[in-house]
Amino acid sequence: MNEHIDRDRRKIKAVKKMKEIMTFYYIDAKTAADNNKKVAWITSGGPVEPLIAMDIIPVYPENHGAMIGASKMGVELCEKAEAMGYAGDLCSYARSDISCATVNGGPIGGLPKPDMLICGNNICGTVLKWYEIQARYFQVPLFIFDTPFCHTRFHPEMRRYVRTQVDEYIEFLETVTGKKLDRDRMNEVGRLSVAGQRLWQAVLDTATHKPAPLSAFDAFFHLALIVTLRGTRQAVDYYEELLAEMNQRVQDGIGAVPEERHRLLWDNLPIWYRTKWLSDKFAAHGACLVADTYTSAWCGSLRYMDENDFLESMAEGYTRIYLNIGVDEMARMVGEMVDKYDAQGLVMHSNRSCKPYSLGQYDIQRRVEAAKGIPSLMIEADMCDERNFSESQIETRIEAFLELLGERRDMPRPM
Amino acid sequence: MREILQTMTEIAAAPLRYARRLQSETGKRSVGYVCSYTPEEIIVAAGANPLRLFGVTGELTRVDAHLQSYCCSLVRCILESGLKGDTDCLAGVVFPHTCDSMQRLSDLWRLNVTTGFHLDAVLPVKLTTESAREYYFDVLRRFREDMERESGVEITPGDLWKAYELMGQVRSLLFRIYALRCAEPNLLSGDDLLTIVKASMIMDRRQAAAMLGEIAAALSRETQEVTAFPGTGKDRKRLLMVGGVCNHPRLHGLIEAAGGVVVWDDLCTGARYFQDTADKTQGDTRETAAREGEPLRVIAESYLQRAVCPAKHAGLTSRAERIVSLVRDKGARGVIFLHLKFCDPHAFDYPYLKTALDREKIPHLMLEIEDPLPAEGQLRTRLEAFMEMI
């Protein structure tokens, strides 16, 4: 087939709509003050639903970090943060966002000023420090949603503590906005949130088909709505459309990469400033990253969520997320994904910016290799700070890994 | 006193050798811990000896298979000691929730280090609300049950009160020694003071309390003699040290040689271990709670009230306020930040603390170091330049 036509055919149509939605979302957020709306900055794993129910616009500094990374503006902003006294080893999202706030820089000229900050520490301890810094800078109230780490179990006292905080959180929002939470509206938002997460899972699940209609690189992009607009009708509608498109692709046998020869699993955050480069590199060898631990984290705790009693189930759902559990449990989940998506290899991004995600990866790698008998590749980099990306070294390693996969594929299967 | 210091130096240099000796001589087992938020009172009440782990000091050979180089050297050195089997003499190890790296250290220890029991104490991160208070208490209650199960000892309220008193004694004595030396820095070198703190986190606490009592008494006597000759020690520049763990037996020597002296600190291996807990818990709370019969509440309260670690939240400006007031109260002329490379919580706090100090016109110096220390020459130059500046 003509290469050009083929590329066109493989383009995901929903991309355009997603871009529109995100553009409107940011315009809405940036003009919030003019429309008498309040803005809350919230962490990516934070409990957004009560904000939606109270008409507060959630804004995600981490999503902003990803945009900064993707527009290759990370280095400049990180350097600026370093000049402010922040160590170069700190999270590059945090560094970028902290310095960006002082100059209104970055790809969208800075985020709208927050009226409040909501920090859920289920993803890391970094966000606590980051949000403290922003609370001092913007002089706005900060709510910390403290989700105890579940090394091996989710204890009853943890549930009690987090459940109480759900009430404290609502009280906090009511105080800041001077409005009461409408419980019916809250229930509706809860249902929409669960529906959105289910649809997102269904979208990701279409990659179990061969060839996979979407890759992790596509998921990195389409993830934006389940993060930023979770709990809205808009997110549900969008993912319904995306799911339909993916199902159609499955029917038409359209794969994310031209000739899918290898199916791989990605671990950790994307390397935002090199997604295209990496995507092309893998695709050129017929390797498709069919799933990843990152984008699936936004539907990973669905089993704890009750759409009919959202506020009650929220405590558990927001505590038992992928990064807030022990390394062995993470390895077990990666193993399950290997089976589910029939992956033949594991690509791990050892991300200097993210300690809870990266420390422990070597053990996950060994466990998954041993349990599933698949090879793996470790890439040393950083999600936003390009100075920690050594292109030639990574290229060599990827090529060696894909060669190895090729050899394994051609080998007769052991009896 | 020289003899006591010699003993403490040996203990601080080889904590696990001490643990083996304690066990063979008295039958008492040691329980390792990695953070000063560990509820030591509960370990003591179970008849065990809480022993702070600092990790190996030599070459790292095993840890690279488990932890990246961008993990702090404290966590890497502790895991290395476990992987090597150095910690086999311990009955178990306790991991209180602190930072992201310690959190993963707990997992990696549980999965790769086989000796003894492994316990988590998943403490709250925010310490400012009623529900966090309640949860703190719940965590201690669970930890007591865990310790009972692992040690096979029933822990009664009486045991807890006794342990609380003993730990209070250790902490108060450390506070007293700090205060005496703050008034007259020539009484004791900074390296010796660090040794005393470290040894107190390692030794049988009853033995530690006895030794600390003798040191405090000796310093008290010397204070009277020294003050008879005013002027000694006034020539050196008084400093406050701020950071995480100090594990460098010669660092203070370098500071003192450069003309400075650390008279107080905000360190995990220093005043954060005893200040506030030492002052406050003896008073009214104690009596009220005694009537209510719940020692764990009092113990929880003492940790909630103590000087906060930046991995926890006790308000937006509490650390800056504390550090500025420490500088004033202790008559310090400058601050040395002692940061472990890759320690995120401290690194995030640095710019705002720096601004607070600048506002107050308090000079400061940042030392970001790894274990082992960098070349002494380089450190000496920076320290000398700083002393000249202040």
PDB file of C-alpha atoms in Angstrom, chain A residues 2-13 249 254:
ATOM      1  CA  ASN A   2       1.094   3.538  -0.620  1.00  0.00           C
ATOM      2  CA  GLU A   3       2.857   4.631   2.549  1.00  0.00           C
ATOM      3  CA  HIS A   4       1.115   7.974   2.665  1.00  0.00           C
ATOM      4  CA  ILE A   5      -2.382   6.531   2.376  1.00  0.00           C
ATOM      5  CA  ASP A   6      -1.498   3.903   4.963  1.00  0.00           C
ATOM      6  CA  ARG A   7      -0.359   6.547   7.429  1.00  0.00           C
ATOM      7  CA  ASP A   8      -3.569   8.469   6.879  1.00  0.00           C
ATOM      8  CA  ARG A   9      -5.638   5.382   7.472  1.00  0.00           C
ATOM      9  CA  ARG A  10      -3.867   4.718  10.753  1.00  0.00           C
ATOM     10  CA  LYS A  11      -4.409   8.236  12.068  1.00  0.00           C
ATOM     11  CA  ILE A  12      -6.860   8.296  14.959  1.00  0.00           C
ATOM     12  CA  LYS A  13      -9.725  10.606  13.975  1.00  0.00           C
ATOM     13  CA  ARG A 249     -10.281  -0.206  13.650  1.00  0.00           C
ATOM     14  CA  ILE A 254      -6.040  -1.326  11.343  1.00  0.00           C
TER      15      ILE A 254
END
